[in-house]
mmCIF file of C-alpha atoms in Angstrom:
data_model
loop_
_atom_site.group_PDB
_atom_site.id
_atom_site.type_symbol
_atom_site.label_atom_id
_atom_site.label_comp_id
_atom_site.label_asym_id
_atom_site.label_seq_id
_atom_site.Cartn_x
_atom_site.Cartn_y
_atom_site.Cartn_z
ATOM 1 C CA MET A 1239 107.372 71.475 94.429
ATOM 2 C CA SER A 1240 104.573 73.163 95.997
ATOM 3 C CA LEU A 1241 102.799 76.038 94.249
ATOM 4 C CA LYS A 1242 100.150 78.301 95.494
ATOM 5 C CA VAL A 1243 98.101 80.851 93.718
ATOM 6 C CA GLY A 1244 96.073 83.213 95.911
ATOM 7 C CA ILE A 1245 92.621 84.235 94.476
ATOM 8 C CA VAL A 1246 91.669 87.561 95.839
ATOM 9 C CA GLY A 1247 89.011 90.396 95.084
ATOM 10 C CA LEU A 1248 86.527 92.638 96.569
ATOM 11 C CA PRO A 1249 83.352 91.373 98.175
ATOM 12 C CA ASN A 1250 80.557 89.899 95.810
ATOM 13 C CA VAL A 1251 82.705 89.737 92.730
ATOM 14 C CA GLY A 1252 82.674 86.009 92.377
ATOM 15 C CA LYS A 1253 85.709 84.955 94.187
ATOM 16 C CA SER A 1254 84.357 82.326 96.610
ATOM 17 C CA THR A 1255 82.160 80.933 93.539
ATOM 18 C CA LEU A 1256 85.291 80.571 91.723
ATOM 19 C CA PHE A 1257 86.923 78.802 94.456
ATOM 20 C CA LYS A 1258 84.135 76.523 95.003
ATOM 21 C CA ALA A 1259 84.288 75.597 91.114
ATOM 22 C CA ILE A 1260 87.880 75.068 91.386
ATOM 23 C CA THR A 1261 87.561 72.760 94.460
ATOM 24 C CA LYS A 1262 85.283 70.689 92.584
ATOM 25 C CA LYS A 1263 88.107 69.597 90.507
ATOM 26 C CA GLN A 1264 90.452 68.987 93.431
ATOM 27 C CA VAL A 1265 92.786 66.017 92.887
ATOM 28 C CA ASP A 1266 93.252 62.937 95.039
ATOM 29 C CA CYS A 1267 95.585 64.380 97.662
ATOM 30 C CA ALA A 1268 96.980 61.086 98.527
ATOM 31 C CA ASN A 1269 99.338 61.271 95.413
ATOM 32 C CA TYR A 1270 100.989 64.554 96.748
ATOM 33 C CA PRO A 1271 102.946 63.739 100.062
ATOM 34 C CA PHE A 1272 103.196 65.935 102.825
ATOM 35 C CA CYS A 1273 100.330 68.083 101.584
ATOM 36 C CA THR A 1274 97.915 68.928 104.581
ATOM 37 C CA ILE A 1275 94.798 70.639 102.706
ATOM 38 C CA GLU A 1276 92.990 73.166 104.772
ATOM 39 C CA PRO A 1277 89.343 74.138 104.116
ATOM 40 C CA ASN A 1278 90.466 77.305 101.898
ATOM 41 C CA VAL A 1279 92.948 75.246 99.745
ATOM 42 C CA GLY A 1280 92.062 73.283 96.798
ATOM 43 C CA VAL A 1281 94.760 71.240 94.914
ATOM 44 C CA VAL A 1282 93.898 70.899 91.240
ATOM 45 C CA ALA A 1283 95.410 69.117 88.224
ATOM 46 C CA VAL A 1284 97.086 71.045 85.395
ATOM 47 C CA PRO A 1285 95.298 70.090 82.287
ATOM 48 C CA ASP A 1286 97.467 67.665 80.049
ATOM 49 C CA ALA A 1287 96.125 65.391 77.454
ATOM 50 C CA ARG A 1288 99.545 64.169 76.727
ATOM 51 C CA LEU A 1289 99.300 62.125 79.969
ATOM 52 C CA ASP A 1290 96.573 59.809 78.728
ATOM 53 C CA ALA A 1291 98.265 59.149 75.475
ATOM 54 C CA LEU A 1292 101.728 58.244 77.260
ATOM 55 C CA ALA A 1293 99.772 56.058 79.811
ATOM 56 C CA LYS A 1294 97.846 54.286 77.056
ATOM 57 C CA VAL A 1295 101.464 53.535 75.313
ATOM 58 C CA SER A 1296 103.155 52.350 78.589
ATOM 59 C CA ASN A 1297 99.974 50.627 79.883
ATOM 60 C CA SER A 1298 100.491 52.649 83.004
ATOM 61 C CA GLU A 1299 98.461 51.779 86.390
ATOM 62 C CA LYS A 1300 98.462 55.365 87.317
ATOM 63 C CA VAL A 1301 98.072 58.924 85.861
ATOM 64 C CA ILE A 1302 99.386 61.692 88.047
ATOM 65 C CA PRO A 1303 99.171 65.250 86.586
ATOM 66 C CA ALA A 1304 101.242 68.416 87.862
ATOM 67 C CA ALA A 1305 99.226 70.182 90.441
ATOM 68 C CA ILE A 1306 98.793 73.694 91.796
ATOM 69 C CA GLU A 1307 97.274 74.674 95.028
ATOM 70 C CA PHE A 1308 94.727 77.435 94.835
ATOM 71 C CA VAL A 1309 94.061 79.502 98.060
ATOM 72 C CA ASP A 1310 90.927 81.358 98.733
ATOM 73 C CA ILE A 1311 91.867 84.638 100.437
ATOM 74 C CA ALA A 1312 89.419 86.562 102.453
ATOM 75 C CA GLY A 1313 87.780 89.596 100.493
ATOM 76 C CA LEU A 1314 89.755 92.570 100.591
ATOM 77 C CA VAL A 1315 88.440 96.038 101.573
ATOM 78 C CA ALA A 1316 89.622 99.603 101.037
ATOM 79 C CA GLY A 1317 91.895 100.519 103.946
ATOM 80 C CA ALA A 1318 93.254 96.689 104.385
ATOM 81 C CA HIS A 1319 96.649 98.060 104.824
ATOM 82 C CA LYS A 1320 95.468 100.072 107.897
ATOM 83 C CA GLY A 1321 93.677 96.925 109.262
ATOM 84 C CA GLU A 1322 89.937 97.382 107.571
ATOM 85 C CA GLY A 1323 88.275 94.094 107.414
ATOM 86 C CA LEU A 1324 90.568 91.156 107.994
ATOM 87 C CA GLY A 1325 93.496 93.729 107.337
ATOM 88 C CA ASN A 1326 96.856 92.048 108.495
ATOM 89 C CA LYS A 1327 95.407 88.670 108.246
ATOM 90 C CA PHE A 1328 94.577 89.098 104.606
ATOM 91 C CA LEU A 1329 97.866 90.452 103.564
ATOM 92 C CA SER A 1330 99.666 87.886 105.466
ATOM 93 C CA HIS A 1331 97.991 85.127 103.652
ATOM 94 C CA ILE A 1332 98.937 86.837 100.305
ATOM 95 C CA ARG A 1333 102.543 86.893 101.359
ATOM 96 C CA GLU A 1334 102.587 82.952 101.248
ATOM 97 C CA VAL A 1335 101.438 82.651 97.945
ATOM 98 C CA ASP A 1336 103.815 82.512 94.617
ATOM 99 C CA ALA A 1337 101.190 84.319 92.299
ATOM 100 C CA ILE A 1338 97.896 86.181 92.412
ATOM 101 C CA VAL A 1339 94.681 85.612 90.708
ATOM 102 C CA GLU A 1340 92.655 88.841 91.185
ATOM 103 C CA VAL A 1341 88.982 88.542 90.480
ATOM 104 C CA VAL A 1342 86.887 91.535 89.337
ATOM 105 C CA ARG A 1343 83.244 91.806 88.229
ATOM 106 C CA ALA A 1344 82.099 93.223 84.941
ATOM 107 C CA PHE A 1345 78.564 91.651 85.036
ATOM 108 C CA GLU A 1346 75.473 93.782 86.091
ATOM 109 C CA ASN A 1347 72.866 91.849 88.588
ATOM 110 C CA LYS A 1348 70.766 94.038 90.692
ATOM 111 C CA ASP A 1349 70.389 91.222 93.143
ATOM 112 C CA ILE A 1350 73.933 91.064 94.007
ATOM 113 C CA VAL A 1351 74.989 94.289 95.606
ATOM 114 C CA HIS A 1352 78.519 95.638 94.600
ATOM 115 C CA VAL A 1353 80.408 96.853 97.538
ATOM 116 C CA SER A 1354 80.988 100.255 95.930
ATOM 117 C CA GLY A 1355 77.658 100.567 94.429
ATOM 118 C CA LYS A 1356 78.439 100.361 90.910
ATOM 119 C CA ILE A 1357 80.183 97.973 88.230
ATOM 120 C CA ASP A 1358 83.454 99.382 87.413
ATOM 121 C CA PRO A 1359 86.204 96.795 87.213
ATOM 122 C CA LEU A 1360 88.908 99.031 86.680
ATOM 123 C CA ALA A 1361 87.993 101.001 89.846
ATOM 124 C CA ASP A 1362 88.169 97.543 91.642
ATOM 125 C CA ILE A 1363 91.568 96.858 90.253
ATOM 126 C CA GLU A 1364 92.886 100.069 91.333
ATOM 127 C CA THR A 1365 91.395 99.811 94.822
ATOM 128 C CA ILE A 1366 93.129 96.210 95.137
ATOM 129 C CA ASN A 1367 96.576 97.312 93.677
ATOM 130 C CA LEU A 1368 96.744 100.308 95.843
ATOM 131 C CA GLU A 1369 96.022 98.335 99.040
ATOM 132 C CA LEU A 1370 98.928 95.929 97.963
ATOM 133 C CA ALA A 1371 101.271 98.768 97.273
ATOM 134 C CA TYR A 1372 100.622 100.675 100.362
ATOM 135 C CA ALA A 1373 101.285 97.477 102.335
ATOM 136 C CA ASP A 1374 104.510 96.935 100.138
ATOM 137 C CA LEU A 1375 105.408 100.703 100.945
ATOM 138 C CA ALA A 1376 105.210 100.449 104.606
ATOM 139 C CA ALA A 1377 107.403 97.058 104.686
ATOM 140 C CA VAL A 1378 109.915 98.600 102.506
ATOM 141 C CA GLU A 1379 110.303 101.857 104.226
ATOM 142 C CA LYS A 1380 110.713 99.899 107.670
ATOM 143 C CA ARG A 1381 113.379 97.496 105.894
ATOM 144 C CA LEU A 1382 115.024 100.646 104.237
ATOM 145 C CA GLU A 1383 115.382 102.435 107.930
ATOM 146 C CA THR A 1384 117.161 99.481 109.217
ATOM 147 C CA LEU A 1385 119.419 99.029 106.085
ATOM 148 C CA ARG A 1386 120.524 102.868 105.907
ATOM 149 C CA LYS A 1387 121.696 102.716 109.400
ATOM 150 C CA GLN A 1388 123.822 99.769 108.834
ATOM 151 C CA ALA A 1389 125.096 101.413 105.524
ATOM 152 C CA ARG A 1390 126.224 104.432 107.766
ATOM 153 C CA ALA A 1391 128.287 101.724 109.883
ATOM 154 C CA GLY A 1392 129.240 99.945 106.873
ATOM 155 C CA VAL A 1393 127.650 97.129 105.458
ATOM 156 C CA ASP A 1394 128.612 93.935 103.282
ATOM 157 C CA ARG A 1395 127.914 93.479 99.603
ATOM 158 C CA ASP A 1396 124.543 91.851 99.870
ATOM 159 C CA ALA A 1397 123.258 94.181 102.200
ATOM 160 C CA LYS A 1398 124.362 97.057 99.716
ATOM 161 C CA ILE A 1399 122.646 95.211 96.714
ATOM 162 C CA LEU A 1400 119.403 95.043 98.647
ATOM 163 C CA LEU A 1401 119.658 98.779 99.866
ATOM 164 C CA VAL A 1402 119.786 99.938 96.224
ATOM 165 C CA GLY A 1403 116.981 97.523 94.981
ATOM 166 C CA LEU A 1404 114.825 98.641 97.814
ATOM 167 C CA GLU A 1405 115.446 102.195 96.997
ATOM 168 C CA LYS A 1406 114.295 101.903 93.313
ATOM 169 C CA VAL A 1407 111.062 99.938 94.568
ATOM 170 C CA ASN A 1408 110.280 102.537 96.956
ATOM 171 C CA ALA A 1409 110.428 105.164 94.701
ATOM 172 C CA ALA A 1410 108.129 103.431 92.360
ATOM 173 C CA LEU A 1411 105.478 102.440 95.148
ATOM 174 C CA ALA A 1412 105.634 106.047 96.195
ATOM 175 C CA ALA A 1413 104.694 106.889 92.719
ATOM 176 C CA GLY A 1414 101.673 104.415 92.835
ATOM 177 C CA LYS A 1415 103.461 101.841 90.494
ATOM 178 C CA GLN A 1416 104.005 98.238 91.316
ATOM 179 C CA ALA A 1417 107.101 96.540 92.315
ATOM 180 C CA ARG A 1418 106.980 93.933 89.508
ATOM 181 C CA ASP A 1419 107.404 96.827 87.143
ATOM 182 C CA VAL A 1420 110.611 98.131 88.453
ATOM 183 C CA GLU A 1421 113.911 97.619 86.570
ATOM 184 C CA LEU A 1422 116.000 95.727 88.676
ATOM 185 C CA THR A 1423 119.270 93.707 88.239
ATOM 186 C CA ASP A 1424 119.173 89.989 88.884
ATOM 187 C CA ASP A 1425 121.366 90.449 91.831
ATOM 188 C CA GLU A 1426 118.884 92.966 93.160
ATOM 189 C CA ARG A 1427 115.769 90.885 92.422
ATOM 190 C CA VAL A 1428 117.352 87.727 94.117
ATOM 191 C CA ALA A 1429 118.133 90.095 97.045
ATOM 192 C CA ILE A 1430 114.554 91.336 97.198
ATOM 193 C CA ALA A 1431 112.686 88.110 96.780
ATOM 194 C CA ALA A 1432 113.047 87.277 100.461
ATOM 195 C CA ALA A 1433 110.985 90.349 101.335
ATOM 196 C CA GLN A 1434 108.079 88.786 99.797
ATOM 197 C CA LEU A 1435 106.387 91.783 98.415
ATOM 198 C CA LEU A 1436 102.898 91.671 97.292
ATOM 199 C CA THR A 1437 103.413 93.642 94.338
ATOM 200 C CA MET A 1438 106.213 91.751 93.048
ATOM 201 C CA LYS A 1439 104.226 88.328 92.517
ATOM 202 C CA PRO A 1440 102.941 87.539 89.196
ATOM 203 C CA LEU A 1441 99.338 88.746 88.705
ATOM 204 C CA LEU A 1442 96.464 87.641 86.482
ATOM 205 C CA TYR A 1443 93.158 89.041 86.100
ATOM 206 C CA VAL A 1444 89.921 87.170 86.216
ATOM 207 C CA VAL A 1445 86.993 89.130 84.837
ATOM 208 C CA ASN A 1446 83.747 87.669 85.832
ATOM 209 C CA VAL A 1447 81.174 88.285 83.181
ATOM 210 C CA ASP A 1448 77.814 86.995 82.215
ATOM 211 C CA GLU A 1449 76.970 84.543 79.377
ATOM 212 C CA ASP A 1450 76.182 87.291 76.709
ATOM 213 C CA GLN A 1451 79.522 88.988 77.434
ATOM 214 C CA LEU A 1452 81.551 85.926 77.242
ATOM 215 C CA LYS A 1453 80.131 85.224 73.876
ATOM 216 C CA SER A 1454 80.859 88.433 72.556
ATOM 217 C CA GLY A 1455 84.370 88.239 73.517
ATOM 218 C CA PHE A 1456 84.468 90.878 76.326
ATOM 219 C CA ALA A 1457 87.909 91.985 77.562
ATOM 220 C CA LEU A 1458 89.021 95.073 79.427
ATOM 221 C CA ALA A 1459 90.709 97.432 76.993
ATOM 222 C CA ASP A 1460 93.136 98.892 79.655
ATOM 223 C CA LEU A 1461 94.748 95.391 80.513
ATOM 224 C CA PRO A 1462 97.057 93.431 78.114
ATOM 225 C CA LYS A 1463 95.102 90.484 76.833
ATOM 226 C CA ASP A 1464 97.511 87.810 78.089
ATOM 227 C CA ARG A 1465 97.264 89.370 81.643
ATOM 228 C CA GLN A 1466 93.205 88.503 81.738
ATOM 229 C CA ILE A 1467 90.717 85.792 81.322
ATOM 230 C CA PRO A 1468 87.153 86.592 80.851
ATOM 231 C CA LEU A 1469 85.126 83.937 82.702
ATOM 232 C CA CYS A 1470 81.613 83.435 83.438
ATOM 233 C CA ILE A 1471 81.986 82.084 86.809
ATOM 234 C CA ARG A 1472 78.501 80.992 87.207
ATOM 235 C CA LEU A 1473 78.701 79.101 84.292
ATOM 236 C CA GLU A 1474 82.081 77.273 85.435
ATOM 237 C CA GLU A 1475 80.725 76.150 88.666
ATOM 238 C CA GLU A 1476 77.758 74.493 86.728
ATOM 239 C CA LEU A 1477 80.297 72.791 84.304
ATOM 240 C CA ALA A 1478 82.652 71.701 87.027
ATOM 241 C CA SER A 1479 79.568 69.495 88.661
ATOM 242 C CA LEU A 1480 78.685 67.823 85.330
ATOM 243 C CA PRO A 1481 80.265 64.523 84.271
ATOM 244 C CA SER A 1482 83.016 64.834 82.082
ATOM 245 C CA ALA A 1483 81.367 63.333 78.965
ATOM 246 C CA GLU A 1484 78.481 66.183 79.201
ATOM 247 C CA VAL A 1485 81.558 68.847 79.760
ATOM 248 C CA LYS A 1486 83.284 67.260 76.663
ATOM 249 C CA ASP A 1487 79.927 67.599 74.581
ATOM 250 C CA TYR A 1488 79.290 71.006 75.530
ATOM 251 C CA LEU A 1489 82.953 72.284 74.635
ATOM 252 C CA GLU A 1490 82.767 70.394 71.174
ATOM 253 C CA ALA A 1491 79.583 72.566 70.522
ATOM 254 C CA LEU A 1492 81.346 75.436 71.058
ATOM 255 C CA GLY A 1493 84.762 74.600 69.223
ATOM 256 C CA LEU A 1494 86.732 74.669 72.521
ATOM 257 C CA SER A 1495 89.274 72.165 73.936
ATOM 258 C CA LEU A 1496 89.133 73.550 77.715
ATOM 259 C CA THR A 1497 86.791 75.055 79.986
ATOM 260 C CA GLY A 1498 87.439 78.481 81.265
ATOM 261 C CA LEU A 1499 88.166 76.851 84.535
ATOM 262 C CA ASP A 1500 90.854 74.822 83.001
ATOM 263 C CA GLN A 1501 92.164 77.657 80.855
ATOM 264 C CA LEU A 1502 92.531 79.493 84.280
ATOM 265 C CA ILE A 1503 94.501 76.644 85.736
ATOM 266 C CA LYS A 1504 96.697 76.211 82.771
ATOM 267 C CA ALA A 1505 97.334 80.279 82.671
ATOM 268 C CA SER A 1506 98.472 80.202 86.342
ATOM 269 C CA TYR A 1507 100.867 77.329 85.801
ATOM 270 C CA ASP A 1508 102.506 79.569 82.866
ATOM 271 C CA LEU A 1509 102.189 82.571 84.890
ATOM 272 C CA LEU A 1510 104.595 81.005 87.525
ATOM 273 C CA GLY A 1511 107.209 80.644 84.600
ATOM 274 C CA LEU A 1512 106.978 76.752 84.927
ATOM 275 C CA MET A 1513 107.063 74.071 82.293
ATOM 276 C CA THR A 1514 106.267 70.348 82.511
ATOM 277 C CA PHE A 1515 108.439 67.314 81.763
ATOM 278 C CA LEU A 1516 107.048 63.710 81.844
ATOM 279 C CA THR A 1517 107.984 60.185 82.857
ATOM 280 C CA SER A 1518 105.980 57.234 81.782
ATOM 281 C CA GLY A 1519 106.294 53.462 82.726
ATOM 282 C CA PRO A 1520 103.941 50.378 83.539
ATOM 283 C CA LYS A 1521 103.674 51.851 87.151
ATOM 284 C CA GLU A 1522 102.712 55.450 86.243
ATOM 285 C CA SER A 1523 102.711 58.163 83.549
ATOM 286 C CA ARG A 1524 103.388 61.510 85.526
ATOM 287 C CA ALA A 1525 104.079 65.068 84.794
ATOM 288 C CA TRP A 1526 106.741 66.759 86.991
ATOM 289 C CA THR A 1527 107.007 70.764 87.346
ATOM 290 C CA VAL A 1528 110.245 72.556 86.740
ATOM 291 C CA ARG A 1529 111.105 76.253 86.102
ATOM 292 C CA LYS A 1530 111.721 77.328 82.391
ATOM 293 C CA GLY A 1531 115.307 77.322 81.612
ATOM 294 C CA ALA A 1532 116.192 74.483 84.067
ATOM 295 C CA LYS A 1533 118.854 72.028 83.175
ATOM 296 C CA ALA A 1534 118.585 68.217 83.391
ATOM 297 C CA PRO A 1535 120.162 67.839 87.035
ATOM 298 C CA GLU A 1536 117.693 70.291 88.315
ATOM 299 C CA ALA A 1537 114.759 68.283 86.767
ATOM 300 C CA ALA A 1538 116.255 65.176 88.129
ATOM 301 C CA GLY A 1539 116.309 66.754 91.802
ATOM 302 C CA VAL A 1540 112.289 67.510 91.423
ATOM 303 C CA ILE A 1541 111.824 63.552 91.249
ATOM 304 C CA HIS A 1542 114.160 63.056 94.191
ATOM 305 C CA SER A 1543 116.575 65.827 95.709
ATOM 306 C CA ASP A 1544 119.638 63.308 95.710
ATOM 307 C CA PHE A 1545 119.467 62.751 91.926
ATOM 308 C CA GLU A 1546 120.624 66.529 91.390
ATOM 309 C CA LYS A 1547 123.825 65.547 92.875
ATOM 310 C CA THR A 1548 124.124 62.134 91.530
ATOM 311 C CA PHE A 1549 123.024 62.990 88.101
ATOM 312 C CA ILE A 1550 125.068 61.128 85.104
ATOM 313 C CA ARG A 1551 122.816 61.697 82.147
ATOM 314 C CA ALA A 1552 119.318 61.926 80.813
ATOM 315 C CA GLU A 1553 117.474 59.869 78.167
ATOM 316 C CA VAL A 1554 115.170 62.057 76.245
ATOM 317 C CA ILE A 1555 112.422 61.412 74.009
ATOM 318 C CA ASP A 1556 109.930 64.122 72.802
ATOM 319 C CA TRP A 1557 106.300 63.081 73.806
ATOM 320 C CA LYS A 1558 105.102 63.043 70.387
ATOM 321 C CA ASP A 1559 107.686 60.280 69.364
ATOM 322 C CA PHE A 1560 107.015 58.146 72.474
ATOM 323 C CA VAL A 1561 103.405 58.176 71.841
ATOM 324 C CA GLU A 1562 103.897 57.297 68.004
ATOM 325 C CA LEU A 1563 106.591 54.802 68.544
ATOM 326 C CA GLY A 1564 106.917 53.754 72.085
ATOM 327 C CA GLU A 1565 109.981 53.658 74.321
ATOM 328 C CA ALA A 1566 111.662 50.980 72.393
ATOM 329 C CA GLY A 1567 110.671 52.150 68.953
ATOM 330 C CA ALA A 1568 111.945 55.546 69.648
ATOM 331 C CA ARG A 1569 115.187 54.250 70.680
ATOM 332 C CA GLU A 1570 115.370 52.032 67.548
ATOM 333 C CA LYS A 1571 114.428 55.180 65.168
ATOM 334 C CA GLY A 1572 117.318 57.186 66.890
ATOM 335 C CA LYS A 1573 114.664 59.446 68.491
ATOM 336 C CA LEU A 1574 115.931 58.829 72.009
ATOM 337 C CA ARG A 1575 118.663 61.494 73.036
ATOM 338 C CA ILE A 1576 121.536 61.322 75.514
ATOM 339 C CA GLU A 1577 121.806 64.526 77.258
ATOM 340 C CA GLY A 1578 124.446 65.961 79.885
ATOM 341 C CA LYS A 1579 124.429 68.282 82.762
ATOM 342 C CA ASP A 1580 124.083 71.378 80.658
ATOM 343 C CA TYR A 1581 120.863 70.314 78.652
ATOM 344 C CA VAL A 1582 118.241 72.643 79.020
ATOM 345 C CA MET A 1583 114.963 70.970 79.533
ATOM 346 C CA ARG A 1584 111.916 71.360 76.987
ATOM 347 C CA GLU A 1585 108.585 71.482 77.333
ATOM 348 C CA GLY A 1586 107.198 67.802 76.875
ATOM 349 C CA ASP A 1587 110.444 65.955 77.403
ATOM 350 C CA VAL A 1588 109.842 62.187 78.518
ATOM 351 C CA CYS A 1589 112.896 61.477 80.430
ATOM 352 C CA HIS A 1590 114.640 58.661 82.167
ATOM 353 C CA PHE A 1591 117.535 59.910 84.483
ATOM 354 C CA ARG A 1592 120.547 57.953 85.124
ATOM 355 C CA VAL A 1593 122.247 58.605 88.635
ATOM 356 C CA GLY A 1594 125.168 57.348 90.545
ATOM 357 C CA ALA A 1595 125.201 56.055 94.061
#
């Protein structure tokens, strides 16, 4: 499952520095077939301490974490929807990602000039969100023009659903709102998905702060806490360059388990509505990505597309039981469950899928 998160922001807010820090944590792409890595793409591992514990029990040769692609998208400027700056190229790159991380600057530094001449993260957010909304509005109005003509001539059910959904989105965008905040039916949401609207994509804010702000627990009052991550990006770049032992000592001194960068990677994974199931054996211990709410056959299909069609059953052990008892011990203690096609996958399931020919 290819997962792309686009990093966006105005010039001089720390976006490129964040991307540099992320790419220092890039995983070995040999583990991810058919993945051509461009200069502005970094494939990073989703932090998961469970894998090492599973690998130790199974004596695995390899450990393969779940991964996310971060895409460094050229800096946005006001007027991008009209072609200012890189304009259309910028917007087309955002359309290709699954979620957006928006970097805004809260730290003061007279040596780093802000594009607007002052530090105002909420104003930066408004600028970026307006540009994305304007671009969506233009795309929606163009699509509606075609759909309305078709409606007069008579259209099928799917086209009617799309028309109604886009009318709702159009009204919201014209009022300065984001498409993700529009109340839509499930059918309307599915129909609109193909349009790849920018303001429909899940969004997470990274607030670039200095070390003093970070220690004080800085947060933007006008944003939900679960939608923002305060990061001292300069510090994160330094940490990404250190040996893992030194990073561990640093975190322990602060009473933390993850660096800010790892928190961002994990939050981006959660933002996409994803969860992890695991496989473990002598060859490898591996994390696999599936959407939350997925049933066992869909999870089996992540490993190999044919497995979803030929699924028979899943043998499932909670990862904690696997680590404590091992596979054989979990089976003996009755901790191994046999699950069928209607089983909804749980975070941390360790699975063997049985499939037919």
